[in-house]
Coordinates of C-alpha atoms (C1' of nucleotides) in Angstrom, one line a residue:
Chain K
M1 CA 8.2 5.9 -32.8
V2 CA 5.3 7.4 -30.9
K3 CA 1.6 7.5 -31.2
Q4 CA -0.5 5.8 -33.8
L5 CA -3.7 6.1 -31.7
Q6 CA -7.0 5.5 -33.2
K7 CA -9.9 7.8 -32.3
R8 CA -11.6 4.7 -30.9
T9 CA -8.8 4.2 -28.4
L10 CA -9.1 7.7 -27.0
E11 CA -12.9 7.4 -26.8
T12 CA -12.8 4.1 -24.9
R13 CA -10.1 5.4 -22.6
A14 CA -12.0 8.6 -21.9
R15 CA -15.2 6.6 -21.2
L16 CA -13.4 4.4 -18.7
V17 CA -12.1 7.4 -16.9
A18 CA -15.4 9.1 -16.9
V19 CA -17.3 6.1 -15.6
A20 CA -14.6 5.6 -12.9
T21 CA -14.9 9.3 -11.9
D22 CA -18.7 8.9 -11.5
L23 CA -18.3 5.7 -9.5
V24 CA -15.8 7.3 -7.1
A25 CA -18.2 10.3 -6.6
E26 CA -20.9 7.8 -5.7
Q27 CA -19.0 5.3 -3.5
G28 CA -15.6 6.6 -2.8
Y29 CA -12.2 5.5 -4.0
A30 CA -11.7 2.4 -1.9
A31 CA -15.0 0.9 -3.1
L32 CA -14.1 1.1 -6.8
R33 CA -14.1 -2.2 -8.6
T34 CA -12.7 -2.6 -12.1
E35 CA -15.5 -5.0 -12.9
E36 CA -18.0 -2.3 -12.1
V37 CA -16.1 0.2 -14.3
V38 CA -16.1 -2.1 -17.4
K39 CA -19.7 -3.1 -16.9
R40 CA -20.9 0.5 -16.9
A41 CA -18.6 1.5 -19.7
G42 CA -19.8 -1.4 -21.7
V43 CA -16.5 -3.0 -22.5
A44 CA -14.8 -6.3 -21.5
K45 CA -12.4 -6.7 -18.6
G46 CA -9.4 -7.2 -20.8
T47 CA -10.1 -3.8 -22.4
F48 CA -9.5 -2.1 -19.1
F49 CA -6.1 -3.6 -18.8
A50 CA -5.2 -2.8 -22.3
H51 CA -5.7 0.8 -21.4
F52 CA -4.3 0.8 -17.9
K53 CA -1.4 -1.2 -16.7
D54 CA -3.3 -2.0 -13.5
K55 CA -5.9 -0.6 -11.2
D56 CA -3.3 1.7 -9.6
A57 CA -2.7 3.3 -13.0
L58 CA -6.4 4.4 -13.1
M59 CA -6.2 5.6 -9.5
D60 CA -3.1 7.6 -10.4
I61 CA -5.1 9.5 -13.0
L62 CA -8.2 10.0 -10.8
I63 CA -6.3 11.1 -7.7
G64 CA -3.5 12.9 -9.6
T65 CA -6.1 15.0 -11.5
A66 CA -7.7 16.0 -8.2
I67 CA -4.4 17.0 -6.7
D68 CA -3.5 18.9 -9.8
R69 CA -6.7 21.0 -9.5
Q70 CA -5.6 22.0 -6.0
L71 CA -2.2 23.0 -7.2
D72 CA -3.8 25.1 -9.8
Q73 CA -5.6 27.0 -7.0
M74 CA -2.4 27.3 -4.9
A75 CA -0.3 28.5 -7.8
Q76 CA -2.8 31.4 -8.3
K77 CA -2.2 32.7 -4.8
A78 CA 0.6 35.0 -3.8
A79 CA 3.7 33.4 -2.2
P80 CA 3.0 33.0 1.6
E81 CA 5.0 35.2 3.8
T82 CA 4.3 33.6 7.2
V83 CA 4.1 30.1 8.4
A84 CA 0.4 30.6 9.2
D85 CA -0.2 31.7 5.6
L86 CA 1.7 28.7 4.4
V87 CA -0.4 26.3 6.5
A88 CA -3.6 28.0 5.5
L89 CA -2.7 27.6 1.9
H90 CA -2.4 23.9 2.3
A91 CA -5.8 23.3 3.8
P92 CA -7.6 22.3 0.6
L93 CA -4.7 20.1 -0.6
L94 CA -4.7 18.3 2.8
T95 CA -8.4 17.7 2.6
V96 CA -8.1 16.1 -0.9
M97 CA -5.1 13.9 0.1
T98 CA -6.6 12.6 3.3
Q99 CA -10.2 12.2 2.3
E100 CA -9.8 8.5 2.6
R101 CA -7.1 6.3 4.1
Y102 CA -7.0 4.4 0.8
V103 CA -6.3 7.6 -1.1
F104 CA -3.4 8.5 1.1
D105 CA -1.9 5.0 0.7
V106 CA -2.1 5.3 -3.1
I107 CA -0.5 8.7 -3.0
L108 CA 2.4 7.3 -0.9
R109 CA 2.8 4.4 -3.2
L110 CA 2.8 6.5 -6.4
S111 CA 4.3 9.8 -5.4
G112 CA 7.8 8.6 -6.5
A113 CA 8.2 7.4 -10.0
A114 CA 9.2 3.8 -9.9
A115 CA 11.1 4.2 -13.2
I116 CA 11.9 7.2 -15.3
A117 CA 9.9 5.8 -18.1
E118 CA 6.7 5.6 -16.2
I119 CA 6.2 8.8 -14.4
G120 CA 2.6 9.0 -13.5
V121 CA 0.2 11.8 -12.8
I122 CA 0.7 11.8 -9.1
A123 CA 4.5 11.7 -9.4
T124 CA 4.3 14.6 -11.8
T125 CA 2.1 16.7 -9.4
F126 CA 4.7 16.0 -6.7
E127 CA 7.4 17.5 -9.0
R128 CA 5.1 20.4 -9.7
Y129 CA 4.5 20.9 -6.0
H130 CA 8.2 20.8 -5.3
R131 CA 8.8 23.5 -7.9
L132 CA 6.0 25.7 -6.6
A133 CA 7.2 25.4 -3.0
T134 CA 10.8 26.2 -4.1
R135 CA 9.5 29.4 -5.7
W136 CA 7.8 30.4 -2.5
F137 CA 11.0 30.0 -0.6
E138 CA 13.1 31.8 -3.1
T139 CA 11.2 35.0 -2.1
G140 CA 13.3 34.8 1.1
H141 CA 10.7 35.2 3.7
F142 CA 11.9 32.2 5.7
R143 CA 15.3 30.7 6.4
R144 CA 18.3 31.9 4.5
D145 CA 20.9 29.5 5.8
I146 CA 19.7 26.7 3.5
D147 CA 18.5 26.9 -0.1
A148 CA 14.9 27.1 -1.2
E149 CA 15.0 23.5 -2.6
L150 CA 16.0 22.0 0.7
Q151 CA 13.3 24.0 2.4
A152 CA 10.8 22.6 -0.1
E153 CA 11.9 19.1 0.6
G154 CA 11.5 19.6 4.3
L155 CA 8.0 21.0 3.7
Q156 CA 7.1 17.9 1.8
A157 CA 8.5 15.6 4.5
F158 CA 6.5 17.4 7.2
L159 CA 3.4 17.4 5.1
T160 CA 3.6 13.6 4.7
Q161 CA 4.3 13.2 8.5
A162 CA 1.3 15.4 9.4
M163 CA -1.0 13.3 7.1
A164 CA 0.4 10.0 8.4
L165 CA -0.2 11.0 12.0
H166 CA -3.7 12.1 11.1
F167 CA -4.5 8.5 10.4
C168 CA -2.8 7.2 13.5
A169 CA -5.2 6.5 16.4
L170 CA -2.5 7.6 18.9
H171 CA -2.3 11.1 17.5
R172 CA -5.6 11.8 15.8
S173 CA -6.7 14.2 18.5
Q174 CA -4.5 17.0 17.2
P175 CA -5.7 18.6 14.0
M176 CA -3.5 18.4 11.0
A177 CA -3.2 22.1 10.4
Q178 CA -2.1 22.6 14.0
R179 CA 0.6 20.0 13.7
M180 CA 1.8 21.5 10.4
Q181 CA 2.1 24.9 12.1
L182 CA 4.3 23.4 14.8
Y183 CA 6.5 21.6 12.4
L184 CA 6.9 24.4 9.9
Q185 CA 7.6 27.0 12.5
A186 CA 10.5 24.9 13.7
W187 CA 11.6 24.1 10.2
L188 CA 11.3 27.4 8.5
Q189 CA 11.9 29.8 11.3
P190 CA 14.3 28.2 13.8
N191 CA 15.2 30.4 16.7
V192 CA 18.5 29.3 18.0
Chain T
M1 CA -12.0 -11.5 30.3
V2 CA -8.6 -12.3 28.8
K3 CA -6.7 -15.3 27.6
Q4 CA -7.9 -18.8 27.6
L5 CA -5.3 -19.9 25.1
Q6 CA -4.6 -23.6 24.6
K7 CA -1.1 -24.8 24.2
R8 CA -2.1 -26.0 20.8
T9 CA -2.9 -22.4 19.8
L10 CA 0.5 -21.1 20.7
E11 CA 2.1 -24.0 18.9
T12 CA 0.2 -23.5 15.7
R13 CA 0.8 -19.8 15.7
A14 CA 4.5 -20.2 16.4
R15 CA 4.8 -22.7 13.6
L16 CA 3.1 -20.4 11.1
V17 CA 5.5 -17.6 12.1
A18 CA 8.5 -19.9 11.9
V19 CA 7.6 -21.2 8.5
A20 CA 6.9 -17.7 7.2
T21 CA 10.3 -16.5 8.5
D22 CA 12.0 -19.3 6.6
L23 CA 10.1 -18.6 3.4
V24 CA 11.0 -14.9 3.6
A25 CA 14.6 -15.8 4.1
E26 CA 14.4 -17.9 1.0
Q27 CA 12.4 -15.8 -1.4
G28 CA 11.9 -12.3 0.2
Y29 CA 8.8 -10.6 1.6
A30 CA 7.0 -9.7 -1.6
A31 CA 7.0 -13.3 -2.8
L32 CA 5.4 -14.7 0.4
R33 CA 2.1 -16.5 -0.2
T34 CA -0.2 -17.5 2.6
E35 CA -1.0 -20.8 0.7
E36 CA 2.7 -21.6 0.8
V37 CA 2.9 -20.9 4.5
V38 CA -0.1 -23.1 5.4
K39 CA 1.1 -25.9 3.2
R40 CA 4.5 -26.0 4.8
A41 CA 3.0 -25.6 8.3
G42 CA 0.6 -28.5 7.6
V43 CA -2.5 -26.6 8.4
A44 CA -5.6 -25.4 6.4
K45 CA -6.0 -22.0 4.9
G46 CA -8.7 -21.0 7.4
T47 CA -6.3 -21.7 10.3
F48 CA -4.0 -19.0 9.1
F49 CA -6.8 -16.4 9.2
A50 CA -8.0 -17.7 12.6
H51 CA -4.6 -16.7 13.9
F52 CA -3.9 -13.5 11.8
K53 CA -6.5 -11.0 10.8
D54 CA -5.0 -10.8 7.4
K55 CA -1.7 -11.2 5.6
D56 CA -0.6 -7.7 6.7
A57 CA -0.9 -8.9 10.3
L58 CA 1.7 -11.6 9.7
M59 CA 4.0 -9.1 7.9
D60 CA 3.6 -6.8 10.8
I61 CA 5.1 -9.4 13.1
L62 CA 7.9 -10.4 10.7
I63 CA 9.0 -6.9 9.8
G64 CA 8.3 -5.5 13.2
T65 CA 10.5 -8.1 14.8
A66 CA 13.3 -7.3 12.4
I67 CA 13.0 -3.6 13.1
D68 CA 12.9 -4.2 16.8
R69 CA 16.2 -6.1 16.6
Q70 CA 17.8 -3.0 15.1
L71 CA 16.4 -0.8 17.8
D72 CA 17.9 -3.1 20.3
Q73 CA 21.3 -2.5 18.7
M74 CA 20.7 1.3 18.5
A75 CA 19.6 1.5 22.1
Q76 CA 22.9 -0.1 23.2
K77 CA 25.0 2.7 21.7
A78 CA 25.7 6.0 23.3
A79 CA 23.6 9.0 22.4
P80 CA 24.9 10.6 19.2
E81 CA 26.6 13.9 19.6
T82 CA 26.9 15.0 16.0
V83 CA 24.7 14.8 12.9
A84 CA 27.2 12.4 11.3
D85 CA 27.0 10.1 14.3
L86 CA 23.2 10.2 14.1
V87 CA 23.2 9.3 10.4
A88 CA 25.8 6.5 10.9
L89 CA 23.7 5.1 13.8
H90 CA 20.7 4.8 11.4
A91 CA 22.5 2.8 8.7
P92 CA 21.5 -0.7 9.7
L93 CA 17.9 0.4 10.4
L94 CA 17.7 2.0 6.9
T95 CA 19.0 -1.2 5.3
V96 CA 16.3 -3.3 7.0
M97 CA 13.5 -0.9 6.1
T98 CA 14.4 -0.4 2.5
Q99 CA 15.5 -3.9 1.7
E100 CA 12.5 -4.3 -0.5
R101 CA 10.0 -1.8 -1.9
Y102 CA 7.2 -4.0 -0.6
V103 CA 8.7 -3.9 2.9
F104 CA 8.8 -0.1 2.9
D105 CA 5.2 0.0 1.7
V106 CA 4.0 -2.3 4.5
I107 CA 5.9 -0.2 7.1
L108 CA 4.2 3.0 5.9
R109 CA 0.9 1.3 6.0
L110 CA 1.3 -0.1 9.5
S111 CA 3.5 2.4 11.2
G112 CA 0.5 4.2 12.6
A113 CA -2.0 2.2 14.6
A114 CA -5.3 2.3 12.9
A115 CA -7.1 2.0 16.2
I116 CA -6.0 2.1 19.7
A117 CA -7.2 -1.5 20.2
E118 CA -5.0 -2.9 17.5
I119 CA -1.6 -1.5 17.9
G120 CA 0.7 -3.9 16.0
V121 CA 4.4 -4.6 16.3
I122 CA 5.5 -2.1 13.7
A123 CA 3.4 0.7 15.3
T124 CA 4.9 -0.3 18.7
T125 CA 8.5 -0.1 17.4
F126 CA 7.7 3.3 16.0
E127 CA 6.7 4.5 19.4
R128 CA 9.8 2.9 20.8
Y129 CA 11.9 4.7 18.2
H130 CA 10.3 7.9 19.1
R131 CA 11.1 7.5 22.7
L132 CA 14.7 6.6 21.9
A133 CA 15.2 9.6 19.7
T134 CA 13.6 11.8 22.2
R135 CA 16.1 10.6 24.8
W136 CA 19.0 11.4 22.4
F137 CA 17.8 14.9 21.9
E138 CA 17.3 15.5 25.6
T139 CA 21.1 15.3 26.0
G140 CA 21.0 18.8 24.4
H141 CA 23.6 18.3 21.8
F142 CA 21.5 19.7 19.1
R143 CA 18.8 22.5 18.9
R144 CA 17.6 24.0 22.1
D145 CA 14.9 26.3 20.7
I146 CA 12.4 23.4 20.4
D147 CA 11.8 20.4 22.6
A148 CA 13.3 17.0 22.2
E149 CA 10.0 15.4 21.2
L150 CA 9.6 17.8 18.3
Q151 CA 13.1 17.1 17.2
A152 CA 12.3 13.4 17.2
E153 CA 9.2 13.9 15.1
G154 CA 11.2 15.8 12.6
L155 CA 13.8 13.1 12.6
Q156 CA 11.2 10.6 11.7
A157 CA 9.7 12.8 9.0
F158 CA 13.1 13.1 7.3
L159 CA 13.9 9.4 7.7
T160 CA 10.7 8.6 5.9
Q161 CA 11.4 11.2 3.2
A162 CA 14.9 9.9 2.6
M163 CA 13.6 6.3 2.2
A164 CA 10.8 7.4 -0.1
L165 CA 13.2 9.2 -2.4
H166 CA 15.5 6.2 -2.3
F167 CA 12.8 4.3 -4.2
C168 CA 12.1 7.2 -6.6
A169 CA 13.7 6.9 -10.0
L170 CA 14.2 10.6 -10.2
H171 CA 16.3 10.8 -7.1
R172 CA 17.9 7.4 -6.7
S173 CA 21.3 8.6 -7.6
Q174 CA 22.0 10.3 -4.2
P175 CA 22.6 7.7 -1.4
M176 CA 20.2 7.7 1.5
A177 CA 22.8 8.4 4.1
Q178 CA 24.0 11.5 2.3
R179 CA 20.5 12.8 2.0
M180 CA 19.9 12.2 5.7
Q181 CA 23.0 14.1 6.5
L182 CA 21.8 17.1 4.5
Y183 CA 18.3 17.0 6.0
L184 CA 19.4 16.5 9.6
Q185 CA 22.1 19.2 9.4
A186 CA 19.4 21.7 8.4
W187 CA 16.9 20.4 10.9
L188 CA 19.0 19.9 14.0
Q189 CA 21.7 22.5 13.6
P190 CA 20.1 25.5 11.8
N191 CA 22.5 28.3 11.2
V192 CA 20.4 31.4 10.9
Chain I
dT1 C1' -12.2 -1.3 -53.8
dC2 C1' -9.7 -5.2 -52.0
dG3 C1' -6.8 -7.6 -48.8
dA4 C1' -2.8 -7.9 -45.8
dA5 C1' -0.9 -5.9 -41.7
dT6 C1' -1.8 -3.9 -37.5
dA7 C1' -4.5 -2.3 -33.5
dA8 C1' -8.3 -2.9 -30.3
dA9 C1' -11.5 -5.7 -27.9
dT10 C1' -13.1 -10.0 -25.9
dG11 C1' -14.2 -13.2 -22.1
dA12 C1' -12.9 -17.5 -20.2
dC13 C1' -9.4 -18.3 -17.2
dC14 C1' -5.8 -18.0 -13.3
dG15 C1' -3.7 -16.7 -8.7
dC16 C1' -4.3 -15.5 -4.3
dA17 C1' -6.4 -13.2 -0.2
dG18 C1' -10.0 -13.8 2.7
dT19 C1' -14.8 -16.2 4.5
dC20 C1' -17.8 -19.4 6.8
dA21 C1' -20.7 -23.4 7.9
dA22 C1' -19.4 -27.8 9.3
dT23 C1' -16.3 -30.8 11.8
dT24 C1' -12.9 -32.2 15.2
dA25 C1' -10.3 -31.5 19.5
dC26 C1' -10.1 -29.9 24.1
dT27 C1' -11.7 -28.5 28.7
dG28 C1' -13.7 -28.5 33.3
dG29 C1' -17.6 -29.8 36.1
dA30 C1' -20.6 -33.7 37.7
Chain Y
dT1 C1' -15.1 -41.3 33.3
dC2 C1' -18.5 -39.1 30.8
dC3 C1' -20.4 -35.3 28.5
dA4 C1' -21.9 -30.6 27.4
dG5 C1' -19.9 -26.4 26.1
dT6 C1' -16.3 -24.0 23.9
dA7 C1' -12.1 -23.4 21.2
dA8 C1' -9.5 -24.7 17.1
dT9 C1' -9.4 -26.5 12.6
dT10 C1' -11.0 -27.5 8.0
dG11 C1' -11.4 -26.8 2.9
dA12 C1' -14.7 -25.7 -0.5
dC13 C1' -16.1 -21.2 -1.9
dT14 C1' -16.2 -16.1 -3.1
dG15 C1' -14.4 -11.7 -4.8
dC16 C1' -11.5 -9.4 -7.4
dG17 C1' -7.3 -8.0 -9.9
dG18 C1' -4.9 -9.4 -13.7
dT19 C1' -3.6 -12.5 -18.2
dC20 C1' -3.8 -14.2 -22.9
dA21 C1' -5.1 -16.7 -27.0
dT22 C1' -8.6 -15.6 -30.1
dT23 C1' -11.7 -12.6 -32.6
dT24 C1' -13.1 -8.3 -34.6
dA25 C1' -12.2 -3.6 -36.3
dT26 C1' -9.3 -0.3 -38.6
dT27 C1' -5.8 1.4 -41.6
dC28 C1' -3.3 1.9 -45.7
dG29 C1' -0.8 0.6 -49.9
dA30 C1' -1.7 -1.5 -54.4

DNA sequence: TCGAATAAATGACCGCAGTCAATTACTGGA
DNA sequence: TCCAGTAATTGACTGCGGTCATTTATTCGA
């Protein structure tokens, strides 16, 4: 039912990803062209699309991997006990996700799995992030009137909002971290 | 310094928008092709791009107009006094914004003005929505520990989150309105 | 070791957004 | 009314993502 993959297949695929990684390092994500990738990898155009459903599928791997590395770092750290800690903890993740407008757009597009069958890397990292955040909130350092999962979903909502406004000309003046602080203070430590 | 627009210009532009509106009604947003628009409008391809920076600029007008109509309706109604009212008030707006995955993607892409100089229709409607929501919260029926503007920003964040999860295979089971209710209860009426 | 079945790779081709030098239509002053 | 200057329009062309019938390589049973 499952794999019957030849060694060649894995090699080609790995080469494509490696070449793409190099190209991104050189020119950024938005400038990546599939034709450039296949040329450097020494394969035909069709081969690319035999390995990846579309260009987004490659981006999913590249960007998802980068996000996952940040989550590795974050998972190492102790659970944050204050909003300031929580915001500080997110700094590197925010940097990765907002390094280019194009990257943020891809993340938004792929962060939810379109179908159960095709959960990509980015969607998987979002699940992972959700679990990680839920664990932080289960320590009980923040609100207690709602469960940890809901707190985590709100965190994600505000994270997205802060990043979106970062790219908005009308709001770019305020730094992302400061906005996060404001949001999360109100979300996690309401004072009614 | 400003306009020197010929009548012809306005006519062509209006015709393009009218044709596009018809096409969308027939086949949906995602299926819209600029070539189909210019063919029906009886102009050349280049004319389209002389009037609109790119295809997104046309979508901005079509979708932005549809959103604006909903805001007209919402602005008529009295300020909501409960979370349930607030959620119910949003139902038509949610329907418009999530009618197609493609529409939601365009909205996310264009909801923040990329540059002050080029604030589009969708970005303008988001500003309008923000002002409207702020006015609701100024009535003081919800939280009082944070100002109305912040409440409005949170509302927008949760609105986006609810729509995003609506398109996510892993979460599609729960209806949007129900999710909104959960989020907004926690956001607007914390119970610590 | 051979040959049929299957997997991988190929590249010419297509669809569609977006460009631009050339052309046509309009305007306002003489 | 004529004509220079400007605005609007044109359509062939480019760039790039994605497809598919054909060719080439690999596997595995006899």
